[in-house]
Amino acid sequence: MHYFKKTLLAAAMAAFSLTPAFPAFADEPVGTDVTVVEAGTSDTSEDSVQDVQESQETSGSRESKDHRASVVDEEEYISQGPGVQKEEKEEAPAPRETSLGRFTITGYCGCEQCSGGHNLTYSGMVPTPNHTISADLNYFPLGTKLKIDGTVYTVEDKGSFVNGNILDIYYGSHQEALAKGTYTTEVFLVQD
């Protein structure tokens, strides 16, 4: 029985080590590098053959990637059938950002000290770090998107001390809110 296990293991290792040698498992298609030499040309020196080989080596990886891309496009066309127009994907326009000026940024969390232990925001949502922000609803209605230091926040809450140019970012813990502290930075209005 032990001899059978060793033989089976040796056969499996041999099979796995030989699979990259077969064309079906190769990284690149077989037979795509073809050099055409016209009949009657007298320039068959070793230098010209070497130049052709060097140019093939440098462009080989680029050509194989281009070939793979064209095969994918061709396969897509064949699967859809003739007469089907190729659809061009429209990219969604980037959201517009308008500077609102400099705001004082503070932080809060869901603890008893910061928010009285409330588990929901004024909008009825569960507050989320890197998403929820408290703002003066007279200036920014619920759902307004504001970009602060590269992160886009959504106005989902209001605070008793959040008035005018003061914004309160929700953090996951009281320590995070204290660590960030109070600072002033430029705020952008993000419009879709």
mmCIF file with all atom_site columns, C-alpha atoms in Angstrom, residues 61-169:
data_model
loop_
_atom_site.group_PDB
_atom_site.id
_atom_site.type_symbol
_atom_site.label_atom_id
_atom_site.label_alt_id
_atom_site.label_comp_id
_atom_site.label_asym_id
_atom_site.label_entity_id
_atom_site.label_seq_id
_atom_site.pdbx_PDB_ins_code
_atom_site.Cartn_x
_atom_site.Cartn_y
_atom_site.Cartn_z
_atom_site.occupancy
_atom_site.B_iso_or_equiv
_atom_site.pdbx_formal_charge
_atom_site.auth_seq_id
_atom_site.auth_comp_id
_atom_site.auth_asym_id
_atom_site.auth_atom_id
_atom_site.pdbx_PDB_model_num
ATOM 1   C CA . SER A 1 61  ? 5.105   40.571 -25.421 1.00 0.00 ? 61  SER A CA 1
ATOM 2   C CA . ARG A 1 62  ? 3.300   43.629 -26.795 1.00 0.00 ? 62  ARG A CA 1
ATOM 3   C CA . GLU A 1 63  ? 2.126   41.748 -29.892 1.00 0.00 ? 63  GLU A CA 1
ATOM 4   C CA . SER A 1 64  ? 0.895   38.787 -27.862 1.00 0.00 ? 64  SER A CA 1
ATOM 5   C CA . LYS A 1 65  ? -1.172  41.109 -25.651 1.00 0.00 ? 65  LYS A CA 1
ATOM 6   C CA . ASP A 1 66  ? -2.596  42.843 -28.749 1.00 0.00 ? 66  ASP A CA 1
ATOM 7   C CA . HIS A 1 67  ? -3.355  39.455 -30.271 1.00 0.00 ? 67  HIS A CA 1
ATOM 8   C CA . ARG A 1 68  ? -5.169  38.313 -27.127 1.00 0.00 ? 68  ARG A CA 1
ATOM 9   C CA . ALA A 1 69  ? -7.234  41.520 -27.078 1.00 0.00 ? 69  ALA A CA 1
ATOM 10  C CA . SER A 1 70  ? -8.221  41.109 -30.739 1.00 0.00 ? 70  SER A CA 1
ATOM 11  C CA . VAL A 1 71  ? -9.184  37.476 -30.141 1.00 0.00 ? 71  VAL A CA 1
ATOM 12  C CA . VAL A 1 72  ? -11.437 38.528 -27.266 1.00 0.00 ? 72  VAL A CA 1
ATOM 13  C CA . ASP A 1 73  ? -13.092 41.207 -29.430 1.00 0.00 ? 73  ASP A CA 1
ATOM 14  C CA . GLU A 1 74  ? -13.503 38.725 -32.288 1.00 0.00 ? 74  GLU A CA 1
ATOM 15  C CA . GLU A 1 75  ? -15.013 36.106 -29.977 1.00 0.00 ? 75  GLU A CA 1
ATOM 16  C CA . GLU A 1 76  ? -17.428 38.688 -28.598 1.00 0.00 ? 76  GLU A CA 1
ATOM 17  C CA . TYR A 1 77  ? -18.447 39.641 -32.143 1.00 0.00 ? 77  TYR A CA 1
ATOM 18  C CA . ILE A 1 78  ? -18.952 36.017 -33.147 1.00 0.00 ? 78  ILE A CA 1
ATOM 19  C CA . SER A 1 79  ? -21.060 35.270 -30.075 1.00 0.00 ? 79  SER A CA 1
ATOM 20  C CA . GLN A 1 80  ? -23.356 38.204 -30.872 1.00 0.00 ? 80  GLN A CA 1
ATOM 21  C CA . GLY A 1 81  ? -23.629 37.442 -34.583 1.00 0.00 ? 81  GLY A CA 1
ATOM 22  C CA . PRO A 1 82  ? -23.300 39.563 -37.705 1.00 0.00 ? 82  PRO A CA 1
ATOM 23  C CA . GLY A 1 83  ? -25.180 42.811 -38.017 1.00 0.00 ? 83  GLY A CA 1
ATOM 24  C CA . VAL A 1 84  ? -24.915 43.649 -34.344 1.00 0.00 ? 84  VAL A CA 1
ATOM 25  C CA . GLN A 1 85  ? -23.558 47.124 -33.787 1.00 0.00 ? 85  GLN A CA 1
ATOM 26  C CA . LYS A 1 86  ? -20.657 47.400 -31.411 1.00 0.00 ? 86  LYS A CA 1
ATOM 27  C CA . GLU A 1 87  ? -21.824 49.312 -28.360 1.00 0.00 ? 87  GLU A CA 1
ATOM 28  C CA . GLU A 1 88  ? -19.477 51.929 -27.040 1.00 0.00 ? 88  GLU A CA 1
ATOM 29  C CA . LYS A 1 89  ? -19.511 52.216 -23.295 1.00 0.00 ? 89  LYS A CA 1
ATOM 30  C CA . GLU A 1 90  ? -20.305 55.698 -22.090 1.00 0.00 ? 90  GLU A CA 1
ATOM 31  C CA . GLU A 1 91  ? -18.253 56.782 -19.145 1.00 0.00 ? 91  GLU A CA 1
ATOM 32  C CA . ALA A 1 92  ? -20.172 58.474 -16.396 1.00 0.00 ? 92  ALA A CA 1
ATOM 33  C CA . PRO A 1 93  ? -19.057 62.067 -16.078 1.00 0.00 ? 93  PRO A CA 1
ATOM 34  C CA . ALA A 1 94  ? -16.967 62.776 -13.023 1.00 0.00 ? 94  ALA A CA 1
ATOM 35  C CA . PRO A 1 95  ? -18.899 64.491 -10.255 1.00 0.00 ? 95  PRO A CA 1
ATOM 36  C CA . ARG A 1 96  ? -18.422 68.245 -10.086 1.00 0.00 ? 96  ARG A CA 1
ATOM 37  C CA . GLU A 1 97  ? -16.753 69.655 -7.018  1.00 0.00 ? 97  GLU A CA 1
ATOM 38  C CA . THR A 1 98  ? -17.276 73.235 -5.912  1.00 0.00 ? 98  THR A CA 1
ATOM 39  C CA . SER A 1 99  ? -15.140 74.757 -3.189  1.00 0.00 ? 99  SER A CA 1
ATOM 40  C CA . LEU A 1 100 ? -17.216 76.068 -0.289  1.00 0.00 ? 100 LEU A CA 1
ATOM 41  C CA . GLY A 1 101 ? -14.264 77.595 1.527   1.00 0.00 ? 101 GLY A CA 1
ATOM 42  C CA . ARG A 1 102 ? -12.636 76.688 4.804   1.00 0.00 ? 102 ARG A CA 1
ATOM 43  C CA . PHE A 1 103 ? -14.659 75.015 7.555   1.00 0.00 ? 103 PHE A CA 1
ATOM 44  C CA . THR A 1 104 ? -13.957 74.049 11.158  1.00 0.00 ? 104 THR A CA 1
ATOM 45  C CA . ILE A 1 105 ? -14.049 70.261 11.410  1.00 0.00 ? 105 ILE A CA 1
ATOM 46  C CA . THR A 1 106 ? -14.825 68.437 14.652  1.00 0.00 ? 106 THR A CA 1
ATOM 47  C CA . GLY A 1 107 ? -15.507 64.780 15.399  1.00 0.00 ? 107 GLY A CA 1
ATOM 48  C CA . TYR A 1 108 ? -18.098 62.757 17.268  1.00 0.00 ? 108 TYR A CA 1
ATOM 49  C CA . CYS A 1 109 ? -19.045 59.133 17.857  1.00 0.00 ? 109 CYS A CA 1
ATOM 50  C CA . GLY A 1 110 ? -22.039 57.163 19.097  1.00 0.00 ? 110 GLY A CA 1
ATOM 51  C CA . CYS A 1 111 ? -21.046 57.222 22.777  1.00 0.00 ? 111 CYS A CA 1
ATOM 52  C CA . GLU A 1 112 ? -23.101 58.713 25.595  1.00 0.00 ? 112 GLU A CA 1
ATOM 53  C CA . GLN A 1 113 ? -20.792 61.727 25.892  1.00 0.00 ? 113 GLN A CA 1
ATOM 54  C CA . CYS A 1 114 ? -20.827 62.672 22.180  1.00 0.00 ? 114 CYS A CA 1
ATOM 55  C CA . SER A 1 115 ? -24.361 61.916 21.073  1.00 0.00 ? 115 SER A CA 1
ATOM 56  C CA . GLY A 1 116 ? -26.292 60.934 24.158  1.00 0.00 ? 116 GLY A CA 1
ATOM 57  C CA . GLY A 1 117 ? -26.096 57.265 23.173  1.00 0.00 ? 117 GLY A CA 1
ATOM 58  C CA . HIS A 1 118 ? -28.397 57.681 20.169  1.00 0.00 ? 118 HIS A CA 1
ATOM 59  C CA . ASN A 1 119 ? -27.920 54.895 17.645  1.00 0.00 ? 119 ASN A CA 1
ATOM 60  C CA . LEU A 1 120 ? -29.553 56.706 14.739  1.00 0.00 ? 120 LEU A CA 1
ATOM 61  C CA . THR A 1 121 ? -28.843 59.965 12.945  1.00 0.00 ? 121 THR A CA 1
ATOM 62  C CA . TYR A 1 122 ? -31.373 62.754 12.449  1.00 0.00 ? 122 TYR A CA 1
ATOM 63  C CA . SER A 1 123 ? -32.173 61.231 9.037   1.00 0.00 ? 123 SER A CA 1
ATOM 64  C CA . GLY A 1 124 ? -32.976 57.873 10.669  1.00 0.00 ? 124 GLY A CA 1
ATOM 65  C CA . MET A 1 125 ? -29.852 56.154 9.331   1.00 0.00 ? 125 MET A CA 1
ATOM 66  C CA . VAL A 1 126 ? -27.270 54.231 11.342  1.00 0.00 ? 126 VAL A CA 1
ATOM 67  C CA . PRO A 1 127 ? -24.148 56.441 11.392  1.00 0.00 ? 127 PRO A CA 1
ATOM 68  C CA . THR A 1 128 ? -21.163 55.076 9.465   1.00 0.00 ? 128 THR A CA 1
ATOM 69  C CA . PRO A 1 129 ? -17.496 56.101 9.793   1.00 0.00 ? 129 PRO A CA 1
ATOM 70  C CA . ASN A 1 130 ? -16.046 57.727 6.641   1.00 0.00 ? 130 ASN A CA 1
ATOM 71  C CA . HIS A 1 131 ? -19.601 58.420 5.446   1.00 0.00 ? 131 HIS A CA 1
ATOM 72  C CA . THR A 1 132 ? -21.781 60.238 7.994   1.00 0.00 ? 132 THR A CA 1
ATOM 73  C CA . ILE A 1 133 ? -21.358 63.920 8.724   1.00 0.00 ? 133 ILE A CA 1
ATOM 74  C CA . SER A 1 134 ? -23.328 66.349 10.854  1.00 0.00 ? 134 SER A CA 1
ATOM 75  C CA . ALA A 1 135 ? -23.962 69.798 9.356   1.00 0.00 ? 135 ALA A CA 1
ATOM 76  C CA . ASP A 1 136 ? -26.151 72.880 9.683   1.00 0.00 ? 136 ASP A CA 1
ATOM 77  C CA . LEU A 1 137 ? -29.325 71.796 7.858   1.00 0.00 ? 137 LEU A CA 1
ATOM 78  C CA . ASN A 1 138 ? -30.105 75.430 6.995   1.00 0.00 ? 138 ASN A CA 1
ATOM 79  C CA . TYR A 1 139 ? -27.047 75.357 4.692   1.00 0.00 ? 139 TYR A CA 1
ATOM 80  C CA . PHE A 1 140 ? -26.777 71.676 3.758   1.00 0.00 ? 140 PHE A CA 1
ATOM 81  C CA . PRO A 1 141 ? -29.959 69.576 3.483   1.00 0.00 ? 141 PRO A CA 1
ATOM 82  C CA . LEU A 1 142 ? -29.904 65.877 4.374   1.00 0.00 ? 142 LEU A CA 1
ATOM 83  C CA . GLY A 1 143 ? -28.208 63.856 1.629   1.00 0.00 ? 143 GLY A CA 1
ATOM 84  C CA . THR A 1 144 ? -25.789 66.616 0.596   1.00 0.00 ? 144 THR A CA 1
ATOM 85  C CA . LYS A 1 145 ? -22.364 65.217 -0.305  1.00 0.00 ? 145 LYS A CA 1
ATOM 86  C CA . LEU A 1 146 ? -19.318 67.085 0.998   1.00 0.00 ? 146 LEU A CA 1
ATOM 87  C CA . LYS A 1 147 ? -15.683 66.225 0.268   1.00 0.00 ? 147 LYS A CA 1
ATOM 88  C CA . ILE A 1 148 ? -13.270 66.753 3.153   1.00 0.00 ? 148 ILE A CA 1
ATOM 89  C CA . ASP A 1 149 ? -9.592  65.777 2.899   1.00 0.00 ? 149 ASP A CA 1
ATOM 90  C CA . GLY A 1 150 ? -10.273 63.456 -0.054  1.00 0.00 ? 150 GLY A CA 1
ATOM 91  C CA . THR A 1 151 ? -13.213 61.601 1.525   1.00 0.00 ? 151 THR A CA 1
ATOM 92  C CA . VAL A 1 152 ? -16.808 62.172 0.404   1.00 0.00 ? 152 VAL A CA 1
ATOM 93  C CA . TYR A 1 153 ? -19.237 62.364 3.327   1.00 0.00 ? 153 TYR A CA 1
ATOM 94  C CA . THR A 1 154 ? -23.046 62.489 3.282   1.00 0.00 ? 154 THR A CA 1
ATOM 95  C CA . VAL A 1 155 ? -24.984 64.883 5.509   1.00 0.00 ? 155 VAL A CA 1
ATOM 96  C CA . GLU A 1 156 ? -27.172 62.584 7.624   1.00 0.00 ? 156 GLU A CA 1
ATOM 97  C CA . ASP A 1 157 ? -27.177 64.295 10.989  1.00 0.00 ? 157 ASP A CA 1
ATOM 98  C CA . LYS A 1 158 ? -27.451 67.637 12.725  1.00 0.00 ? 158 LYS A CA 1
ATOM 99  C CA . GLY A 1 159 ? -25.811 68.710 15.935  1.00 0.00 ? 159 GLY A CA 1
ATOM 100 C CA . SER A 1 160 ? -26.666 71.231 18.606  1.00 0.00 ? 160 SER A CA 1
ATOM 101 C CA . PHE A 1 161 ? -23.290 72.978 18.201  1.00 0.00 ? 161 PHE A CA 1
ATOM 102 C CA . VAL A 1 162 ? -23.013 72.534 14.429  1.00 0.00 ? 162 VAL A CA 1
ATOM 103 C CA . ASN A 1 163 ? -23.819 75.934 12.970  1.00 0.00 ? 163 ASN A CA 1
ATOM 104 C CA . GLY A 1 164 ? -22.611 77.746 9.846   1.00 0.00 ? 164 GLY A CA 1
ATOM 105 C CA . ASN A 1 165 ? -19.081 76.773 8.871   1.00 0.00 ? 165 ASN A CA 1
ATOM 106 C CA . ILE A 1 166 ? -18.740 73.959 11.419  1.00 0.00 ? 166 ILE A CA 1
ATOM 107 C CA . LEU A 1 167 ? -18.983 70.303 10.365  1.00 0.00 ? 167 LEU A CA 1
ATOM 108 C CA . ASP A 1 168 ? -18.922 67.262 12.656  1.00 0.00 ? 168 ASP A CA 1
ATOM 109 C CA . ILE A 1 169 ? -17.524 63.995 11.213  1.00 0.00 ? 169 ILE A CA 1
#
